[in-house]
Structure formats: structure tokens, C-alpha cells
PDB file of C-alpha atoms in Angstrom:
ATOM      1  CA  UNK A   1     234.367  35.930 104.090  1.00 79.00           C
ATOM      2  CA  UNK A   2     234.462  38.657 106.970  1.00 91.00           C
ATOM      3  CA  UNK A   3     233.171  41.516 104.018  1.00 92.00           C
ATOM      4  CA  UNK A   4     230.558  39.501 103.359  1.00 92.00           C
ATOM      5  CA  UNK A   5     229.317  38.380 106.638  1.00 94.00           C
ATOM      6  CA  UNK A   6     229.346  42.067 107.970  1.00 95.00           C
ATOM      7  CA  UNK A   7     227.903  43.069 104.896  1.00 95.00           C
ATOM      8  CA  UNK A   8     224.769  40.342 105.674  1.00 94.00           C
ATOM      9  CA  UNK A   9     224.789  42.553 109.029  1.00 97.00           C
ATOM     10  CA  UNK A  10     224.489  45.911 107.337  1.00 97.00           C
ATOM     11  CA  UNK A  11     221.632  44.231 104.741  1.00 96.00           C
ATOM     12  CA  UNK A  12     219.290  43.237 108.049  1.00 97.00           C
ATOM     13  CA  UNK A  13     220.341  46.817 110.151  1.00 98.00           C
ATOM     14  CA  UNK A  14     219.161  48.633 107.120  1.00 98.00           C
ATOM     15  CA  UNK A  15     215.849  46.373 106.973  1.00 98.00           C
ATOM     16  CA  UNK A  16     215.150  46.738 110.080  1.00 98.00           C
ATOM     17  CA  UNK A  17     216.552  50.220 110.826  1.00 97.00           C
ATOM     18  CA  UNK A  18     213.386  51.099 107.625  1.00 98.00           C
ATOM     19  CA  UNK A  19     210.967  48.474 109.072  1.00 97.00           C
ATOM     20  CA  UNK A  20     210.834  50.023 112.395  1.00 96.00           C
ATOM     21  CA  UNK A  21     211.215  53.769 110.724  1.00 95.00           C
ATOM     22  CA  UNK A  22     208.194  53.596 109.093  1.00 96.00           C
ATOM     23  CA  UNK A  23     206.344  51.855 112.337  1.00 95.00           C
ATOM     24  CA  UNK A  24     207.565  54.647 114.053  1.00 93.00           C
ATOM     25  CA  UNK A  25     206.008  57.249 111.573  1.00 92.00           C
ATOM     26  CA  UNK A  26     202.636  55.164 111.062  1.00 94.00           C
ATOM     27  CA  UNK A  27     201.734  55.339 115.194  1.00 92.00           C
ATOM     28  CA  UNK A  28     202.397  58.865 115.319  1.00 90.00           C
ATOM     29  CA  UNK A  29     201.027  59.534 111.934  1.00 91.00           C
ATOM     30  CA  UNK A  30     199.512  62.852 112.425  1.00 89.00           C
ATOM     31  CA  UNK A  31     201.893  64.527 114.007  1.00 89.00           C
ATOM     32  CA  UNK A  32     204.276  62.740 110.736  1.00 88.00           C
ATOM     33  CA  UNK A  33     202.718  64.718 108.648  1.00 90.00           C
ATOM     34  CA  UNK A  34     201.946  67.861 110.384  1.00 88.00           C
ATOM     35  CA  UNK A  35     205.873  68.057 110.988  1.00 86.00           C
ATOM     36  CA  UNK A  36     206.115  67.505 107.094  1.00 87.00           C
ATOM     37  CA  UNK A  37     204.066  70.686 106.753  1.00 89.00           C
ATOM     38  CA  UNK A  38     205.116  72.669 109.936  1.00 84.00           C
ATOM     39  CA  UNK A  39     208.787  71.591 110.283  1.00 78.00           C
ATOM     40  CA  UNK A  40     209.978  71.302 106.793  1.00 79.00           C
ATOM     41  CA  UNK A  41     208.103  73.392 104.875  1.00 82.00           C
ATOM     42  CA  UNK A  42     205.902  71.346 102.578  1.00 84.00           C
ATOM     43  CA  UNK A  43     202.849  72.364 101.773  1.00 90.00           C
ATOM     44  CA  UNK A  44     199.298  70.697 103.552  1.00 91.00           C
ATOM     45  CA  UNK A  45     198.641  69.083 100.293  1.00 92.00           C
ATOM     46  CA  UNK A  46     201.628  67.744  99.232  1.00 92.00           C
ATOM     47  CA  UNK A  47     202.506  66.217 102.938  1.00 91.00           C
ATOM     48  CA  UNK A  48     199.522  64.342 102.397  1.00 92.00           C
ATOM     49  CA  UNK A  49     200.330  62.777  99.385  1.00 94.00           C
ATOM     50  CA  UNK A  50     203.992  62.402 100.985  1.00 94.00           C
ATOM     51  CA  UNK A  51     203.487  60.785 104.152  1.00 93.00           C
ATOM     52  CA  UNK A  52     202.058  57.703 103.775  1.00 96.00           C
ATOM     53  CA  UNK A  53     204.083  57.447 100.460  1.00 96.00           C
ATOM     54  CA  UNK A  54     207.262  57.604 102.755  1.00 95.00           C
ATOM     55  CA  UNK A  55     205.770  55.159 105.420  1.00 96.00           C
ATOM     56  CA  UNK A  56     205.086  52.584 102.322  1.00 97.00           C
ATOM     57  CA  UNK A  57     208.204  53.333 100.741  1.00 97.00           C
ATOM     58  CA  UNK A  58     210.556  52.146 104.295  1.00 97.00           C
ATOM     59  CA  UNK A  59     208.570  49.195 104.701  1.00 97.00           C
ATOM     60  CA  UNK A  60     208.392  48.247 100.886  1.00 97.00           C
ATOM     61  CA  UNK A  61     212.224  48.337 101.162  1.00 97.00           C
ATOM     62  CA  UNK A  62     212.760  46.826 104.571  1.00 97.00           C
ATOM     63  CA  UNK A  63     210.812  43.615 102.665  1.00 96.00           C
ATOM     64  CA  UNK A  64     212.668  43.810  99.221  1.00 96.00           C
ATOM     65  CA  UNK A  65     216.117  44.054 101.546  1.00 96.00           C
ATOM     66  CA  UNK A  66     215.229  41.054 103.264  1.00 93.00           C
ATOM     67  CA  UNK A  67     213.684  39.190 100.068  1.00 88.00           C
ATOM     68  CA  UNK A  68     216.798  37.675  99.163  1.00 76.00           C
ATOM     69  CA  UNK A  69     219.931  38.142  97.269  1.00 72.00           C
ATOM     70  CA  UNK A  70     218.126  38.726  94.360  1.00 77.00           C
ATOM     71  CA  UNK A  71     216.465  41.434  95.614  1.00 88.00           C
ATOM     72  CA  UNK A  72     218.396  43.121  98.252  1.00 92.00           C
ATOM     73  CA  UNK A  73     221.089  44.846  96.143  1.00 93.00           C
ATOM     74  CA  UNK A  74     218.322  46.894  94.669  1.00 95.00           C
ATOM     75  CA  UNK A  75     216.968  47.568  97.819  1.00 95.00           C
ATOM     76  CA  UNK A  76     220.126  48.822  99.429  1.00 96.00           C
ATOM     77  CA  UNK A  77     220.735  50.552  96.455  1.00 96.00           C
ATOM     78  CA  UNK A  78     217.398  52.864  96.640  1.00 97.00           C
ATOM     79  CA  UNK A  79     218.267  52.625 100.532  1.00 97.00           C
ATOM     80  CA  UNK A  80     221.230  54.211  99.930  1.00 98.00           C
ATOM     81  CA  UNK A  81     219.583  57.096  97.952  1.00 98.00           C
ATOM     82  CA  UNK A  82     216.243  57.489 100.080  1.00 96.00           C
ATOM     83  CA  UNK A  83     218.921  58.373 103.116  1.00 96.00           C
ATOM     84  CA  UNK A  84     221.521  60.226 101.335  1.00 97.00           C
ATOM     85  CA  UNK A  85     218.519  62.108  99.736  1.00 95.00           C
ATOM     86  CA  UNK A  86     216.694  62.757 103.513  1.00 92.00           C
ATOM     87  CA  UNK A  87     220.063  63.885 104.939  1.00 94.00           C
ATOM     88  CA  UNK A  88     221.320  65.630 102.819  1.00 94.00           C
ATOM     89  CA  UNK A  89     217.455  67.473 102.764  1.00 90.00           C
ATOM     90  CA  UNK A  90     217.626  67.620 106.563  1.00 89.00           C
ATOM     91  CA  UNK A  91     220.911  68.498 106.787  1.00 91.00           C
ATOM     92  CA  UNK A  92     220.685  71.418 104.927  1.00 91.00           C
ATOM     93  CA  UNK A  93     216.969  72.397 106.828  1.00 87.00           C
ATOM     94  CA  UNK A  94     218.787  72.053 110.183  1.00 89.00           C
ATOM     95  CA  UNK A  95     221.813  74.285 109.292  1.00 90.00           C
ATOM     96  CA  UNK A  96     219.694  77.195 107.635  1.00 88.00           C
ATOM     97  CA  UNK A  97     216.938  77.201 110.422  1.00 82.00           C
ATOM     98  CA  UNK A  98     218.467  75.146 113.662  1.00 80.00           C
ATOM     99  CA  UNK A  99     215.397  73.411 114.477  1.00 78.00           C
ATOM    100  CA  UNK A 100     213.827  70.340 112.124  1.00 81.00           C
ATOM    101  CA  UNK A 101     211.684  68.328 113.451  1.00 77.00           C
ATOM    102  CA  UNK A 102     211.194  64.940 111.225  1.00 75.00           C
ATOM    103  CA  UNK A 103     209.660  61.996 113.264  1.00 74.00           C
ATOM    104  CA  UNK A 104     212.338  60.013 112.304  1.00 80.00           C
ATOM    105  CA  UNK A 105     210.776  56.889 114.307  1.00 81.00           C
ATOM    106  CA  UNK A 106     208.441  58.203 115.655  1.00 75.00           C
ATOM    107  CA  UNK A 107     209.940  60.870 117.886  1.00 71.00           C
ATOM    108  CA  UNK A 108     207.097  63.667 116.615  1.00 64.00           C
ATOM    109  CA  UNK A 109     208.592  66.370 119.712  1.00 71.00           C
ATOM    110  CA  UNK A 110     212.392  65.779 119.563  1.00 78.00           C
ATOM    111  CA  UNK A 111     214.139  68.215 117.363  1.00 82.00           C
ATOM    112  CA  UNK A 112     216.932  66.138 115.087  1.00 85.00           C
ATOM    113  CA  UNK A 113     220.732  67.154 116.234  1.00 87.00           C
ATOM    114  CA  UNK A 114     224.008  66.749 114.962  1.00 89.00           C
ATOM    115  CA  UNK A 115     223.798  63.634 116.532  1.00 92.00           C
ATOM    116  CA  UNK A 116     221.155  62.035 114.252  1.00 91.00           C
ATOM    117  CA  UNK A 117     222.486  63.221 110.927  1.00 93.00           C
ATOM    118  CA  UNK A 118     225.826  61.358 111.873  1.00 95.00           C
ATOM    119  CA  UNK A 119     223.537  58.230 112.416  1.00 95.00           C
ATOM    120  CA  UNK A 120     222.580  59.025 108.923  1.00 95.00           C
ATOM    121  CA  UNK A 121     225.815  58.923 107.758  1.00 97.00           C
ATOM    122  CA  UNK A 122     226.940  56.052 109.022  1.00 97.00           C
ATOM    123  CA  UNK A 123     223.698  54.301 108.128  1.00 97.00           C
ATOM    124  CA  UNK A 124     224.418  55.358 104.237  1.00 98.00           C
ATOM    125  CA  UNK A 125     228.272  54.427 104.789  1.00 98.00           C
ATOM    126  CA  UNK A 126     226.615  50.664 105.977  1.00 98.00           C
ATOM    127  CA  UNK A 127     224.428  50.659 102.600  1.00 97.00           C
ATOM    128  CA  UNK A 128     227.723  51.200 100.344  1.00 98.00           C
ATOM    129  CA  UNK A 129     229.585  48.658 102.151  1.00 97.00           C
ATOM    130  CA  UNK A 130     226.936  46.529 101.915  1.00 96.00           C
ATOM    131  CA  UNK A 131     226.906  47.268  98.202  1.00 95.00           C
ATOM    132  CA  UNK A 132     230.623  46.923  97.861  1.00 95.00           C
ATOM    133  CA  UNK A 133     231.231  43.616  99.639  1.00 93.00           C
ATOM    134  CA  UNK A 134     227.899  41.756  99.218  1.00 87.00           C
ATOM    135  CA  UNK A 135     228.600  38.684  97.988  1.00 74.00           C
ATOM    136  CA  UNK A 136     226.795  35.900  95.797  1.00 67.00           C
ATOM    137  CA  UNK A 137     227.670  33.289  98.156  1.00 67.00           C
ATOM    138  CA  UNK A 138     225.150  31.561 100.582  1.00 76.00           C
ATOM    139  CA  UNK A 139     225.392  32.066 103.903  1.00 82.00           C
ATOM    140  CA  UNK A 140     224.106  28.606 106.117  1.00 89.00           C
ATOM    141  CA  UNK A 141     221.310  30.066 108.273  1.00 90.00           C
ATOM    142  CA  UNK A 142     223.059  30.067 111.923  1.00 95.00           C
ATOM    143  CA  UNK A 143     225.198  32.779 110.181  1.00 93.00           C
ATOM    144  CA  UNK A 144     222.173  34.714 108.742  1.00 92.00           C
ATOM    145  CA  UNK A 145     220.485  34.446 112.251  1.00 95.00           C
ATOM    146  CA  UNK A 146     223.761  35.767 113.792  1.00 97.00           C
ATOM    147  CA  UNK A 147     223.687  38.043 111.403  1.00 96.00           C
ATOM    148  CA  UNK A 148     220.389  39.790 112.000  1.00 96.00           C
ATOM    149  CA  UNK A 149     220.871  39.025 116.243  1.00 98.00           C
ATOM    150  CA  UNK A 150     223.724  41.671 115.722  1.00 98.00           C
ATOM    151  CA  UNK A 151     221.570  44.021 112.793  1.00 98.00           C
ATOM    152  CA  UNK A 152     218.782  43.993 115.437  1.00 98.00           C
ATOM    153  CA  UNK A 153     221.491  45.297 118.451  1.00 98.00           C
ATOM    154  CA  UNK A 154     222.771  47.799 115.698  1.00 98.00           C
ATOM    155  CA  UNK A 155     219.252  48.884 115.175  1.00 97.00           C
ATOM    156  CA  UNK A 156     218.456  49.984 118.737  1.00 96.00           C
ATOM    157  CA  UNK A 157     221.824  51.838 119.129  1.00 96.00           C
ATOM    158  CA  UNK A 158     220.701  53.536 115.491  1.00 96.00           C
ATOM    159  CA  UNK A 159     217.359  53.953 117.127  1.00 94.00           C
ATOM    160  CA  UNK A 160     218.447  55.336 120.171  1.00 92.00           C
ATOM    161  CA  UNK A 161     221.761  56.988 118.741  1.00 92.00           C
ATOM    162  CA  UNK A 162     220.768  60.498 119.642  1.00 88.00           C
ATOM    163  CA  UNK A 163     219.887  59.570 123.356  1.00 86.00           C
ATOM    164  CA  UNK A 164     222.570  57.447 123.802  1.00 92.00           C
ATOM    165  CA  UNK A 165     225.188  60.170 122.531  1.00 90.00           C
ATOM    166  CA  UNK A 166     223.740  62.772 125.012  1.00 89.00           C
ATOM    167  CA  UNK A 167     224.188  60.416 127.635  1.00 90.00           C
ATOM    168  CA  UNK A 168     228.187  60.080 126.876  1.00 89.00           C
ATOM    169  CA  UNK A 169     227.947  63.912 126.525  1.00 87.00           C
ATOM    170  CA  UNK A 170     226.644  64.392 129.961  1.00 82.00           C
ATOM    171  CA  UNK A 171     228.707  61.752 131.848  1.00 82.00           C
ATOM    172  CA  UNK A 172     231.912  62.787 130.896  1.00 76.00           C
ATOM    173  CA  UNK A 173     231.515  66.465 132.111  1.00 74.00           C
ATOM    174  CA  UNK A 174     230.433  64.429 135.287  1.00 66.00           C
ATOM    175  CA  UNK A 175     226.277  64.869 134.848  1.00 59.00           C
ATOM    176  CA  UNK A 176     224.140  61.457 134.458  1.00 53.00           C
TER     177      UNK A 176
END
């Protein structure tokens, strides 16, 4: 019953974590897509097409995740795939050139680090468990609400992962 409950954790972070994505993308939109163009390459008329595509793709999944159990395994599953996709894009952008700048939520000026693509990661490692140990079973709602209380704590750490890590960084050479 633990599996399943964390697993109901991991279904609302991932929701969420896309939900506030693709806010994130839509109030900086411009700079969105001019990062599409100047930051990754793609060309003016293709990050056209691409960025609101992307922005309606997170939020079409954060809804089908949270639509129910009849629902949410496909979402996760194309969760799964959007991220491991984007990563393994960005990974490979920010290892050949150093800099990549994505808007990730909404960060247009922030350069991604090491730090974000192990965010990623374990964001795609909470999809598969989610996919693994998801269960049939009905949860009563204080446990769903519990649930997504603790997805929505996850979600700012994801969120703020990158700031948060420099911050351990610095203190424990003795900076703050």
C-alpha cells in the first residue's frame, strides 16, 4: 500500500511539476521561444510552430494525469517520454556547447546546469515508479489530498532544485 500511495505522490508532482512548466513558459512566452531559436538551435519558423505546441502539450498532460486512473497511466507514460526526450535533447546541447538556455518555468535568463538535468532525472525516475507501482485500487480522498499536499512540496523543491542546490554548494564551503 506504501508503492501505491507514493506512487499517487509522483502522479500529482508530475501534474503539477507540467502544470506550472507550461505557466512558466506561457508568461515569459517570447523570450520561450526566442531561446527555442537562439539557445537551441531551431529555426524562427519551426519555434513558432513549437512553442505553444509544448506549452499545450504540459498542460494537456498535467489534466489527463490528474483525470483519473483511467487516464493517468497514459499520461505518465507520454510524461515519461516528453522528459526523457527534453533531457536527453538538453543534455546533449549542454555538453557540446556549455550554455542552454530553455525556460524551463519560466526562467528565460538562467542557463540550465548539471543541477537541473539531475531534476530531470529524478523527475523521469518518479514517472516509472509511478508506472511500476500504480495501482487499481482507490485511494479515500484524505489520502489523495495528502497525497498532492506532499506532490505540491515536491514541486517547489523540483521548481527551485537548481537554486536550492547552489545554496548547499555555497554553505558548505562556508559562503551563504
Amino acid at each position: 500500500m506504501a508503492a501505491v500511495f507514493i506512487a499517487e505522490v509522483f502522479r500529482y508532482f508530475l501534474a503539477f511539476l507540467l502544470f506550472f512548466a507550461a505557466l512558466g513558459k506561457y508568461r515569459t512566452f517570447a523570450q520561450f521561444q526566442t531561446n527555442l531559436t537562439e539557445s537551441l538551435g531551431l529555426g524562427r519558423g519551426f519555434s513558432a510552430w513549437l512553442a505553444p505546441a509544448l506549452v499545450g502539450l504540459e498542460s494537456g498532460l498535467a489534466l489527463l494525469i490528474v483525470a483519473g486512473i483511467a487516464f493517468s497511466y497514459q499520461g505518465m507514460l507520454a510524461a515519461l517520454l516528453l522528459f526523457s526526450c527534453f533531457t536527453t535533447f538538453i543534455g546533449y546541447k549542454y555538453v557540446k556547447e556549455g550554455i542552454v538556455k530553455c525556460s524551463c518555468f519560466g526562467e528565460s535568463e538562467r542557463s540550465v546546469s548539471g543541477f537541473d538535468l539531475l531534476r530531470n532525472v529524478l523527475v523521469i525516475l518518479s514517472a516509472a515508479f509511478y508506472l511500476a507501482f500504480a495501482g487499481a485500487a482507490v485511494m479515500a480522498w484524505p489520502a489523495l489530498l495528502t497525497a498532492a499536499a506532499l506532490a505540491l512540496i515536491l514541486t517547489v523543491i523540483a521548481i527551485e532544485f537548481h537554486d536550492l542546490a547552489m545554496l548547499l554548494v555555497h554553505s558548505s564551503k562556508g559562503y551563504v
